[in-house]
mmCIF file of C-alpha atoms and ligand atoms in Angstrom:
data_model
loop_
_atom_site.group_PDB
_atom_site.id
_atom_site.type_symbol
_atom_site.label_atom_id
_atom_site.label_comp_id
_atom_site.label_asym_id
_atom_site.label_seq_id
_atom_site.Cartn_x
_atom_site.Cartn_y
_atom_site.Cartn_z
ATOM 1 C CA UNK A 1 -36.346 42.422 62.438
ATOM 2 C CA UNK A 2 -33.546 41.060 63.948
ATOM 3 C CA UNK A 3 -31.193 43.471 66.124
ATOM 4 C CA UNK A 4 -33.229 46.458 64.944
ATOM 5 C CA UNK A 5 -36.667 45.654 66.740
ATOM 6 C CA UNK A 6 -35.748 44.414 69.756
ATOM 7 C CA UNK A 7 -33.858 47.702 70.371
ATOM 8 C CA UNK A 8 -36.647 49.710 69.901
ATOM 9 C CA UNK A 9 -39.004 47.994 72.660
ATOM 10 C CA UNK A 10 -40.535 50.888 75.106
ATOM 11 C CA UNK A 11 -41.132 48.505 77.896
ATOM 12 C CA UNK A 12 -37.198 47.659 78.464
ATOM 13 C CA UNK A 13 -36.939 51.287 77.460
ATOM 14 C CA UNK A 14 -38.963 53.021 79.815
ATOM 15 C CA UNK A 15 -37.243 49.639 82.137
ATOM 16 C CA UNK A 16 -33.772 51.534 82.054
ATOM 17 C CA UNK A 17 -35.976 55.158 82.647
ATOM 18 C CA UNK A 18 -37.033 53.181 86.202
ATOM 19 C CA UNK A 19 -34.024 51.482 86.939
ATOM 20 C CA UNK A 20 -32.049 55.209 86.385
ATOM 21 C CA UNK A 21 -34.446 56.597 88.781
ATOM 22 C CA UNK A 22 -33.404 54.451 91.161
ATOM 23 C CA UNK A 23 -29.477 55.211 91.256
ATOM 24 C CA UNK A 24 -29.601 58.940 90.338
ATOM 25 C CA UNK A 25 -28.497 61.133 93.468
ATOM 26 C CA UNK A 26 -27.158 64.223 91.705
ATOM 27 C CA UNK A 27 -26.664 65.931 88.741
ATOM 28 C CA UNK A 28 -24.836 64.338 85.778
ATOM 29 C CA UNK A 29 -23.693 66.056 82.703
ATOM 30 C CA UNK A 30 -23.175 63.277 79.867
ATOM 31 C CA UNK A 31 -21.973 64.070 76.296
ATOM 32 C CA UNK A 32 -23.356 61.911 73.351
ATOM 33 C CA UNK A 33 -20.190 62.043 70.611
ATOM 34 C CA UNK A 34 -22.037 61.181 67.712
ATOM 35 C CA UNK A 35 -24.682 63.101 65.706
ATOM 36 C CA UNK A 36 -26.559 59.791 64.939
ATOM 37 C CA UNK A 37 -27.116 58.977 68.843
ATOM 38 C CA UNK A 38 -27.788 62.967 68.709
ATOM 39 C CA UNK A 39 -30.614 62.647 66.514
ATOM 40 C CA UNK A 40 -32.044 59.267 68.212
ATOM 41 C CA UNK A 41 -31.912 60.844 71.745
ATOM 42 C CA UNK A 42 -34.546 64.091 69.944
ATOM 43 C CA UNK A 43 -36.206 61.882 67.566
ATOM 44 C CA UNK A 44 -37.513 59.201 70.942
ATOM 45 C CA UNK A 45 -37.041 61.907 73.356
ATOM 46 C CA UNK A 46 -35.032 60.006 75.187
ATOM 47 C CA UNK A 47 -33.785 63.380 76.997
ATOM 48 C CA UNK A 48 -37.358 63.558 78.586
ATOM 49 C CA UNK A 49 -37.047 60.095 79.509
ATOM 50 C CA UNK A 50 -34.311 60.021 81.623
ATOM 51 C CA UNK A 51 -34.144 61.326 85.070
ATOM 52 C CA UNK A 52 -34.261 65.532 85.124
ATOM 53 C CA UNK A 53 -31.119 65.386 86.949
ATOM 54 C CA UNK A 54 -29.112 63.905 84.469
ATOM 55 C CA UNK A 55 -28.243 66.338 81.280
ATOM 56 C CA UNK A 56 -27.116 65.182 77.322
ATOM 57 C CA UNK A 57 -25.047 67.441 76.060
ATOM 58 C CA UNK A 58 -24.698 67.389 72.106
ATOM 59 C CA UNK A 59 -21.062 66.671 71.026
ATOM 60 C CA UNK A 60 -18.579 67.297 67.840
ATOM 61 C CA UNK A 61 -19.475 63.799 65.811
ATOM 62 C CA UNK A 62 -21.327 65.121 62.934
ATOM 63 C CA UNK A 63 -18.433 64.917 60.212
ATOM 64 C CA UNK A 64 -20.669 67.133 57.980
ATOM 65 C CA UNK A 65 -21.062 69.682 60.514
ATOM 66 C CA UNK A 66 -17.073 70.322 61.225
ATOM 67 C CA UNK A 67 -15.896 70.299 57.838
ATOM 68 C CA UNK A 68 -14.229 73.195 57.787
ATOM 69 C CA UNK A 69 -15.550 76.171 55.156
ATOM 70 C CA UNK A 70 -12.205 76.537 53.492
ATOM 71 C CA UNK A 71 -12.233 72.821 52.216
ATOM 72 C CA UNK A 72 -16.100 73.363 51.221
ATOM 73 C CA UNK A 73 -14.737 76.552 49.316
ATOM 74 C CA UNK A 74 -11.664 74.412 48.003
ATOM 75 C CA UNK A 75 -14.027 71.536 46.904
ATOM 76 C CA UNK A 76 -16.500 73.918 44.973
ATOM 77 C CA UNK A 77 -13.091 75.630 43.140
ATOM 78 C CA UNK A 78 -12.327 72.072 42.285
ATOM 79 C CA UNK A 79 -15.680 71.258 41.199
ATOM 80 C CA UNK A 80 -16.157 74.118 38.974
ATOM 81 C CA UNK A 81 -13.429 73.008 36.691
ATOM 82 C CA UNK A 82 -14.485 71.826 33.626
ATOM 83 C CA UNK A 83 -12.311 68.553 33.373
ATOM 84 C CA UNK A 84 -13.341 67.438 36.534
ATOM 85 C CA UNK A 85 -16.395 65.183 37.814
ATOM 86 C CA UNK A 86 -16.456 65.677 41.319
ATOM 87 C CA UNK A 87 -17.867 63.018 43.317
ATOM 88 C CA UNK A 88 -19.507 63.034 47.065
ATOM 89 C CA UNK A 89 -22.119 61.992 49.221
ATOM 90 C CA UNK A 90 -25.355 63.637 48.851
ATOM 91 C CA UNK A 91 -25.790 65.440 52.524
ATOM 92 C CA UNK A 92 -22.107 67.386 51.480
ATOM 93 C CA UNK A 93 -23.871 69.474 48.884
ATOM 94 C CA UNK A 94 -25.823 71.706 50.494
ATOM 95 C CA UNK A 95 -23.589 72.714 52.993
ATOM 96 C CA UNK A 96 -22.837 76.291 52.577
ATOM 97 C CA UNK A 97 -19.709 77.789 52.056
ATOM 98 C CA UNK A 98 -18.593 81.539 52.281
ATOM 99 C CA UNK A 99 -20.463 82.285 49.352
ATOM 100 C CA UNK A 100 -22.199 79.007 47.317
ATOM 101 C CA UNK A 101 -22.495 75.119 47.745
ATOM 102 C CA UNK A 102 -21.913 72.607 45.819
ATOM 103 C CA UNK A 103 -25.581 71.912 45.000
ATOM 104 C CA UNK A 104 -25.915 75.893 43.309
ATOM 105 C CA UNK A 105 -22.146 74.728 41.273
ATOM 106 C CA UNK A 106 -24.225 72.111 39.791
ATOM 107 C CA UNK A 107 -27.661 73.881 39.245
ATOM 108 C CA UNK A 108 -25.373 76.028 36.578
ATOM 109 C CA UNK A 109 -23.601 73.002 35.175
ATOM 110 C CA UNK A 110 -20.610 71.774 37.341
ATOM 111 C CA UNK A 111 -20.198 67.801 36.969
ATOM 112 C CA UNK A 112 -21.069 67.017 40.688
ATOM 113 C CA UNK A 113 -22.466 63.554 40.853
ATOM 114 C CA UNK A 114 -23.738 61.832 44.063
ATOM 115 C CA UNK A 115 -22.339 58.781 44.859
ATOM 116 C CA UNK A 116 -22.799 55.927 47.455
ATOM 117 C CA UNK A 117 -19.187 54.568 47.970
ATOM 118 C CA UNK A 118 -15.681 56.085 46.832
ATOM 119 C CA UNK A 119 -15.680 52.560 44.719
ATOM 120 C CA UNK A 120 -18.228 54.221 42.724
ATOM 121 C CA UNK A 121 -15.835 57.379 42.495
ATOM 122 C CA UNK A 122 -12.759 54.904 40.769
ATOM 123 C CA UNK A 123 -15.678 53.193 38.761
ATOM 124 C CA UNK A 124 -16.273 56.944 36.954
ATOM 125 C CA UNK A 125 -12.576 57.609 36.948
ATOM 126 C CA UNK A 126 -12.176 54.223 34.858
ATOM 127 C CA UNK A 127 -14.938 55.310 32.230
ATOM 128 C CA UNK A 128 -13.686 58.892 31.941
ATOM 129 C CA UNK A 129 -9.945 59.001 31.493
ATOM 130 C CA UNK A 130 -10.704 62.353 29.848
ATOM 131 C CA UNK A 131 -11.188 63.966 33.158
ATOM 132 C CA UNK A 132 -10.103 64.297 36.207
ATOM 133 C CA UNK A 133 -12.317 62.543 38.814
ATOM 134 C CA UNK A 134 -12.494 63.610 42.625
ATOM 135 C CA UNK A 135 -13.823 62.110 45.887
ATOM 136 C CA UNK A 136 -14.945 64.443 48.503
ATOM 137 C CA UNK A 137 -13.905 61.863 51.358
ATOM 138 C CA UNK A 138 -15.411 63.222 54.576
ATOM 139 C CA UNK A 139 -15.923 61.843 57.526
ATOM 140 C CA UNK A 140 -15.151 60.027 60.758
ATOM 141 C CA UNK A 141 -12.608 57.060 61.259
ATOM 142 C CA UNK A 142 -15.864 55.075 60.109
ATOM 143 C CA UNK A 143 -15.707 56.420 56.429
ATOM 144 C CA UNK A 144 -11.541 56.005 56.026
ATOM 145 C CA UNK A 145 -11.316 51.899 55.258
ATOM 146 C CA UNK A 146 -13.694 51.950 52.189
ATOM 147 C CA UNK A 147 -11.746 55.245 50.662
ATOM 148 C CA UNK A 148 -8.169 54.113 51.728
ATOM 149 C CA UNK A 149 -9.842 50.640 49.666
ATOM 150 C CA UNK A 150 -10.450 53.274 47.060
ATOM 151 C CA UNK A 151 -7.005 54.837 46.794
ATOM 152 C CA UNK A 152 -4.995 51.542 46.918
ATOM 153 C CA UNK A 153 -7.385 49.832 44.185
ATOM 154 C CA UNK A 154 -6.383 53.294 41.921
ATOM 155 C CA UNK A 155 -3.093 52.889 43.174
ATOM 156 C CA UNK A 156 -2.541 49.111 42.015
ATOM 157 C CA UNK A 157 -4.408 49.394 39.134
ATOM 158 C CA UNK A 158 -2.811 52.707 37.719
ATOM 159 C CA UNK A 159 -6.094 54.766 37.456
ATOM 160 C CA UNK A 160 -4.535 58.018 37.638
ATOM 161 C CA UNK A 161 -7.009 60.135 37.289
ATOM 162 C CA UNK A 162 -8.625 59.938 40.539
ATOM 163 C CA UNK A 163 -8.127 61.409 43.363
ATOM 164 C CA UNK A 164 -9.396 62.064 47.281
ATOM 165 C CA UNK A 165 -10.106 65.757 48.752
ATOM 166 C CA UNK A 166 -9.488 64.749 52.132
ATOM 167 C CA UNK A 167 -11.100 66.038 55.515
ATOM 168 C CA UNK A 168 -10.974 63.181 57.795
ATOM 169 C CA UNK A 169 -11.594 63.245 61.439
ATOM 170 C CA UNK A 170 -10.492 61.061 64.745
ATOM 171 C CA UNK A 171 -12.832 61.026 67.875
ATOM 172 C CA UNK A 172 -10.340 60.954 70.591
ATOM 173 C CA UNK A 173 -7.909 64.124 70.197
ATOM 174 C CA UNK A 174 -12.045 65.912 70.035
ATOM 175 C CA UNK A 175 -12.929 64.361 73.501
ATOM 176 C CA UNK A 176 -9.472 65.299 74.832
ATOM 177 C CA UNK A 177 -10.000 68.735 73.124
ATOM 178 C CA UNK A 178 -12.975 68.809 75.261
ATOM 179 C CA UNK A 179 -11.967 67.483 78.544
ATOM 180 C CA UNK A 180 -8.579 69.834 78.368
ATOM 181 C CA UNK A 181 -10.483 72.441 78.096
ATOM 182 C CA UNK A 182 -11.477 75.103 80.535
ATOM 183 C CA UNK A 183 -15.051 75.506 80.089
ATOM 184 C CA UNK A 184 -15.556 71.408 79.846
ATOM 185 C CA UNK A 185 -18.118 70.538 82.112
ATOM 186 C CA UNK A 186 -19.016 67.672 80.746
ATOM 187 C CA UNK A 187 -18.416 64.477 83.559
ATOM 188 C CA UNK A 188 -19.276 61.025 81.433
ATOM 189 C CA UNK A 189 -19.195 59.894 77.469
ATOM 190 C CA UNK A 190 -21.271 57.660 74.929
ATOM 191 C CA UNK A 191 -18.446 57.320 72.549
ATOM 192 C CA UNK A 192 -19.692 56.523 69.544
ATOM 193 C CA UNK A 193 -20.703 52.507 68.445
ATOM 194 C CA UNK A 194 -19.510 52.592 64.716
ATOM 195 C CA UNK A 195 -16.174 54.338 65.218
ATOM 196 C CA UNK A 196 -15.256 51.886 67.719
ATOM 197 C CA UNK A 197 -16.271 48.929 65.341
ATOM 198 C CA UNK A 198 -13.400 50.248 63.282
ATOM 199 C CA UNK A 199 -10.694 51.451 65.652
ATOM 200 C CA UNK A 200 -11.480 49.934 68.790
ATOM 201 C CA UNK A 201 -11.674 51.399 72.341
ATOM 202 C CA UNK A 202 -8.307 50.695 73.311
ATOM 203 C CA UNK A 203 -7.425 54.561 72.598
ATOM 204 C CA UNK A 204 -9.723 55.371 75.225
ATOM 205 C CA UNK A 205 -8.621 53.650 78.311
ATOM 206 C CA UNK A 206 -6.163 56.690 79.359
ATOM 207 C CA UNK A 207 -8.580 59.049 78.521
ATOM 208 C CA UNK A 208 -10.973 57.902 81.021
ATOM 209 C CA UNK A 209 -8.302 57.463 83.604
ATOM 210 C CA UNK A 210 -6.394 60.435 83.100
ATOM 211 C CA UNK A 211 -9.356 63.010 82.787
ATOM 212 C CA UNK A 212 -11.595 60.310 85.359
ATOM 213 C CA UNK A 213 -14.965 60.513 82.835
ATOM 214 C CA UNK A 214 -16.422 57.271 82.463
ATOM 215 C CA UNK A 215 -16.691 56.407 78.700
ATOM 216 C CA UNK A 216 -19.389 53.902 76.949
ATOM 217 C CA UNK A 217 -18.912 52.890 73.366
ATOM 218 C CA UNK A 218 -22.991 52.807 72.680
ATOM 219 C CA UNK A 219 -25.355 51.873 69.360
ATOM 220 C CA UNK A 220 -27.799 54.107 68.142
ATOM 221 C CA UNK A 221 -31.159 52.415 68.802
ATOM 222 C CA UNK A 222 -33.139 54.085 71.797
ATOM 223 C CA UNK A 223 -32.364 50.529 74.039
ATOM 224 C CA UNK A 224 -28.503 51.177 73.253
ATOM 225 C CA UNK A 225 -28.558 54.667 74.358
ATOM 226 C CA UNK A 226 -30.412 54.576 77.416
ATOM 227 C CA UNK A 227 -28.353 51.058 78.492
ATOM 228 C CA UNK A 228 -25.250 53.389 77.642
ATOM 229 C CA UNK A 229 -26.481 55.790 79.824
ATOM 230 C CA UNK A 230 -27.375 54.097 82.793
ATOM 231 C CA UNK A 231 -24.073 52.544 82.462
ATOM 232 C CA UNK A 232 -22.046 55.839 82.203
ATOM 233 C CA UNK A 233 -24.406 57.046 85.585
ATOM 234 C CA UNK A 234 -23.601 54.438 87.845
ATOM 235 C CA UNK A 235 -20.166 54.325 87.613
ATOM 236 C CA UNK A 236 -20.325 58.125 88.035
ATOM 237 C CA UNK A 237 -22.564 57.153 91.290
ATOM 238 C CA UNK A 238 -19.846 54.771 92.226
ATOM 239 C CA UNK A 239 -16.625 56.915 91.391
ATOM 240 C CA UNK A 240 -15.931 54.705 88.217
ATOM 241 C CA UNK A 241 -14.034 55.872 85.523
ATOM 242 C CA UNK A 242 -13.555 53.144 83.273
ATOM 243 C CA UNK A 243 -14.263 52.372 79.352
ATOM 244 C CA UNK A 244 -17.382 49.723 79.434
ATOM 245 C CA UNK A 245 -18.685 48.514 76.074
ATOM 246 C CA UNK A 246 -22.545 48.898 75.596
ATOM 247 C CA UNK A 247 -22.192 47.922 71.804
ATOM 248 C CA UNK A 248 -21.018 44.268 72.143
ATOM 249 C CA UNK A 249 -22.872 43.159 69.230
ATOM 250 C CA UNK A 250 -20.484 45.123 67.025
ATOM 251 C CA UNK A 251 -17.310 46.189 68.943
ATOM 252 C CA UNK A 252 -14.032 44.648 69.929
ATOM 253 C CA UNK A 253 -11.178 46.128 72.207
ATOM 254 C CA UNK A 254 -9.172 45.820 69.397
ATOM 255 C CA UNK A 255 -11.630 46.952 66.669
ATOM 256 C CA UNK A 256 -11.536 45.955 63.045
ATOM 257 C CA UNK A 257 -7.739 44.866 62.537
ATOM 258 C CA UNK A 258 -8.131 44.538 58.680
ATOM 259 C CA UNK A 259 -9.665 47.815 58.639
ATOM 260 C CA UNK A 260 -6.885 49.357 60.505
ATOM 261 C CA UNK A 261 -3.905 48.022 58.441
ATOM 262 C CA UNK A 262 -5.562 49.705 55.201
ATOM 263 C CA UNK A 263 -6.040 52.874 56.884
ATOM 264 C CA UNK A 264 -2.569 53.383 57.880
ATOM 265 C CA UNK A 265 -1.338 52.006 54.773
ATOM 266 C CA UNK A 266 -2.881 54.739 53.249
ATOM 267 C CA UNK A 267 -3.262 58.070 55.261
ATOM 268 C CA UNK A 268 -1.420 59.973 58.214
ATOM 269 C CA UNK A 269 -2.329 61.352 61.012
ATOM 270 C CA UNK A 270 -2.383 65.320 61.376
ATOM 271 C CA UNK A 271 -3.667 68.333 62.734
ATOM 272 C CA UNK A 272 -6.911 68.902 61.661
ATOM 273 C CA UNK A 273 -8.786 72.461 61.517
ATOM 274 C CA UNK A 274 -12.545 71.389 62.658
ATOM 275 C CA UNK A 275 -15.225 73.893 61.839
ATOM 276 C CA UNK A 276 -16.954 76.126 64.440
ATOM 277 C CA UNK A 277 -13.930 74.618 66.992
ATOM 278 C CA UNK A 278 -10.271 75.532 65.608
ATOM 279 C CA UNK A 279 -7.658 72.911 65.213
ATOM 280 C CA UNK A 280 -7.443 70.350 67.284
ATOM 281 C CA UNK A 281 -3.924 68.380 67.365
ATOM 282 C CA UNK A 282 -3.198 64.868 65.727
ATOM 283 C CA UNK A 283 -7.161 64.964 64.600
ATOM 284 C CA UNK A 284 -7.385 63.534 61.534
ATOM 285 C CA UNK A 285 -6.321 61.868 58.339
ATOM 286 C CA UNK A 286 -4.117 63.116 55.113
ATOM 287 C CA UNK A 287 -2.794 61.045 52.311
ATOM 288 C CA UNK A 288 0.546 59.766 53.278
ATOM 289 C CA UNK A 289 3.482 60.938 51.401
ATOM 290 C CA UNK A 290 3.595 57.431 48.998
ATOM 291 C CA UNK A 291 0.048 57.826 48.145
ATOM 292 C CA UNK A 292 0.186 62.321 47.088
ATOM 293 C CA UNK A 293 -0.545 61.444 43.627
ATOM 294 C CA UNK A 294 -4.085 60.636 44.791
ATOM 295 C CA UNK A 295 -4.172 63.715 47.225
ATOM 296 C CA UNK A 296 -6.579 66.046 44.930
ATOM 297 C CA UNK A 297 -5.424 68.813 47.357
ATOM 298 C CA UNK A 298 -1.516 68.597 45.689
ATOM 299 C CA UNK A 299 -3.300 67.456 42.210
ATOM 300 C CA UNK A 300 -4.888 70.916 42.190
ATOM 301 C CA UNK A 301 -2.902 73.366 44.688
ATOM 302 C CA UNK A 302 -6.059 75.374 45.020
ATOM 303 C CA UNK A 303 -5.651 78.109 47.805
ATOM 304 C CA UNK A 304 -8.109 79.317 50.036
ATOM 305 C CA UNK A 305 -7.790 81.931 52.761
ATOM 306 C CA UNK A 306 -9.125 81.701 56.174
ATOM 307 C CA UNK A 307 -12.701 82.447 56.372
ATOM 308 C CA UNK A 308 -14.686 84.120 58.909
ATOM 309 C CA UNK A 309 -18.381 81.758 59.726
ATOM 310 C CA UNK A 310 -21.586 84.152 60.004
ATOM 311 C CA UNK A 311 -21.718 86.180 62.793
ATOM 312 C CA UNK A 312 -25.289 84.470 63.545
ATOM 313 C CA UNK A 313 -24.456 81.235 64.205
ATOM 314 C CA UNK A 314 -23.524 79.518 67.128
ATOM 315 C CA UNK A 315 -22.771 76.213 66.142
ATOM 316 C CA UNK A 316 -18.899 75.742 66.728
ATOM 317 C CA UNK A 317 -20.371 76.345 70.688
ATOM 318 C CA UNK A 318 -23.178 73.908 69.522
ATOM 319 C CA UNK A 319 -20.393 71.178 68.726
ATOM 320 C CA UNK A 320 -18.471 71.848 72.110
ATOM 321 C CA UNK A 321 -21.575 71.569 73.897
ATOM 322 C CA UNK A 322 -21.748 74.763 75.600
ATOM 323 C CA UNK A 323 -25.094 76.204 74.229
ATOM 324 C CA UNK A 324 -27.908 74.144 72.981
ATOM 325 C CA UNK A 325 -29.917 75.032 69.440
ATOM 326 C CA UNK A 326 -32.175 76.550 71.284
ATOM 327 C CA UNK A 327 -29.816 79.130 72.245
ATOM 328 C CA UNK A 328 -29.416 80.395 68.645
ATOM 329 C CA UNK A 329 -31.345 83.611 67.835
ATOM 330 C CA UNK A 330 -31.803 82.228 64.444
ATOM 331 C CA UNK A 331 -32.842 79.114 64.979
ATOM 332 C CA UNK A 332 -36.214 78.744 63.168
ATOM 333 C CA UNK A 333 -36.313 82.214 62.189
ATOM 334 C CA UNK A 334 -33.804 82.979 59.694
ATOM 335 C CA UNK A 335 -31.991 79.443 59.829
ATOM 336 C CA UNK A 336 -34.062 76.834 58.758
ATOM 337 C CA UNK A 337 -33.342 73.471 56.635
ATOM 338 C CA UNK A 338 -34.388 75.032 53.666
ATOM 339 C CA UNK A 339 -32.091 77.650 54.380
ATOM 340 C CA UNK A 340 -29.119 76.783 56.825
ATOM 341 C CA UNK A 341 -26.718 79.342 58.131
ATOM 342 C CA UNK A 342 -24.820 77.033 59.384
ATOM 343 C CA UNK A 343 -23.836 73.218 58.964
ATOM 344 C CA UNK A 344 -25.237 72.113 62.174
ATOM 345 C CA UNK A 345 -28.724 72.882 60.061
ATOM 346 C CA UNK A 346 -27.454 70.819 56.956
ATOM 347 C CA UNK A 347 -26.808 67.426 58.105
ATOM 348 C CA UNK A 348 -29.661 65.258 59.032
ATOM 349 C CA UNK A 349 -26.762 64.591 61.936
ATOM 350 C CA UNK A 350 -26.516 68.154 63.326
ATOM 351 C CA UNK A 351 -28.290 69.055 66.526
ATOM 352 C CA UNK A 352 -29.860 72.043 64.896
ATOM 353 C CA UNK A 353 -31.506 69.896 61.917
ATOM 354 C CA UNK A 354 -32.015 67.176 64.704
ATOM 355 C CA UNK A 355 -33.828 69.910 67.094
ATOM 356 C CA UNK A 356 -35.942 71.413 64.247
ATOM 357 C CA UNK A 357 -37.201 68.052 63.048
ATOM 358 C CA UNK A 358 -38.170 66.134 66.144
ATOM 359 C CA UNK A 359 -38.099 68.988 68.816
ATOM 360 C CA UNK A 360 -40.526 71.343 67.818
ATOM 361 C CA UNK A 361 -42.472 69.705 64.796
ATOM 362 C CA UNK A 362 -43.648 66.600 66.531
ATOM 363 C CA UNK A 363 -42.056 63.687 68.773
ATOM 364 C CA UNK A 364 -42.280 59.952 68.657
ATOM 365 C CA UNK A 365 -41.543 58.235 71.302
ATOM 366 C CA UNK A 366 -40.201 54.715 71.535
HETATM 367 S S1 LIG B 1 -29.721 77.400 64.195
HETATM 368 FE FE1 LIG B 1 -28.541 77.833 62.331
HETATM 369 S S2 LIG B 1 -27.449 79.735 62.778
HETATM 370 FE FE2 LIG B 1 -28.113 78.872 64.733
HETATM 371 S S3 LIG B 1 -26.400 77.603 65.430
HETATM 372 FE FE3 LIG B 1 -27.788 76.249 64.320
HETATM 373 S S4 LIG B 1 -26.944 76.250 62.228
HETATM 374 FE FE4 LIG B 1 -26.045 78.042 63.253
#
């Protein structure tokens, strides 16, 4: 297949494996963004490819794994409400919050409905003007065009009964979290290839220079991830710190421009809370003041507290890349996938989930 095998071949692999050998003089910690190159690097074991001086560190990009518990709690309030069908991708429902999920709300009858776009969402809204229809629009700045789409087609064609609950996150103010802090050890980045299709890189070029990390927008296929690493380690090797583009196939400077219109026609940027991490400022999206109607937040003014996460889990360290899965007393004992403590085991994008699956079970190798 066409731009999927060809990034999969182990010669030019294990090619870049040689080739890294050969300009590796010290040790290199590198941070992966995204949960998707997360679970490539453990499912090809691409981190016992590379040389043993070089280290991955897991980052924050699983947008499952750092939605906050209050807005889990807030959507299962929501969803429990008998004139509501509330609408969300499947890997949301099982993420636990301080005392259910979303899957348990509709194992005893809550209209929860998995859905495959937001466009699906306004489709239900259209057919049920009875009840109140909800999106559970989470996600990265890859997610935002198709449900801004979704608010502006309710919004120009009067379908008032649907609404967005909102928890939107933005990549950069998280790598800036990161490099601003003082634990960061982290010296190089793969940003992450489908974020950058929308928005670009151009928010990264003063990162890079201001904090001096090399960054590397990179793909997801084993062939992307270990060009984007040998990229990221030789301009460490030669005191680089620039923004190079591994994913040309997909990314511009500039990103997607029609993509970025709708998006700030339709939400603002604020602080965001990000689970296991705190707030982090200017990190994500809201609905802007002349689209609130469609901000199921307002629609329903449910409030939720601030709640503590279990005791057990470790994965807000997980997501700053300061401990590894490994680290987690309850990894594999009492948090499993069948039973996740924490949402880093939920998502097939969380390094816990990722490190159960490919680590331990089995490997294949590319
Ligand atoms: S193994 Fe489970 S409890 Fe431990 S950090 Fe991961 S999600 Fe949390």
């Amino acid at each position: 297949m066409k731009y999927l095998s060809e990034y999969r071949d182990s010669k030019a692999v294990k090619d870049f494996a040689t080739a890294m050998e050969k300009i590796t003089t010290k040790k290199w910690k590198i941070m992966e963004v995204c949960g998707g190159q997360t679970h490539s690097i453990v499912k090809y074991g691409i981190d016992e490819l590379i040389p043993k001086e070089i280290e991955l560190i897991h980052g924050p990009g699983c947008p499952v794994c750092v939605t906050p518990v209050e807005i889990i709690d807030q959507a299962i309030e929501i969803a429990k409400l008998s004139d509501v069908i509330f609408t969300s991708f499947g890997d949301m429902l099982r993420v636990p919050g301080s005392d259910t999920d979303l899957l348990r709300v509709k194992a005893v009858g809550g209209d929860i409905r998995i859905v495959y776009s937001p466009l699906d969402a306004l489709k239900i809204a259209r057919e049920n003007k009875d009840k109140e229809v909800v999106f559970f629009a989470v996600g990265f700045e890859t997610t935002a065009p198709a449900n801004a789409m979704a608010v502006y087609e309710a919004s120009k064609t009067n379908v008032n009964n649907f609404s967005l609950l909102v928890s939107h996150v933005l990549v950069p103010p998280a790598i800036e979290a990161i490099l601003s802090s003082a634990k960061n050890t982290v010296q190089g980045f793969l940003a992450a290839g489908h974020v950058c299709t929308i928005m670009g890189y151009e928010e990264y070029i003063p990162l890079a220079a201001k904090y001096k990390v090399p960054i590397v927008v990179t793909g997801f296929e084993p062939l992307d991830i270990m060009q984007g690493i040998y990229m990221c380690i030789k301009q460490l090797e030669e005191n680089r710190h620039e923004v190079e583009n591994q994913y040309i196939r997909s990314v511009k400077q500039e990103g997607n421009l029609s993509a970025k219109q709708i998006i700030s026609e339709i939400f603002q940027i604020i602080p965001r809370k990000w689970r296991g991490i705190g707030e982090i400022n200017q990190s994500g999206f809201s609905l802007s003041e002349k689209y609130k109607n469609f901000d199921a937040e307002k629609k329903f003014n449910i409030k939720i507290k601030d709640k503590e996460e279990s005791s057990e889990c470790i994965s807000g360290l997980i997501l700053q890349g300061l401990q590894k899965p490994t680290d987690c007393p309850a990894f594999r004992k009492k948090c499993t996938p069948e039973n996740p403590l924490g949402a880093t085991m939920v998502s097939s994008e969380g390094a816990c989930a990722a490190y159960y699956r490919y680590k331990i079970a089995h490997k294949t190798t590319a």
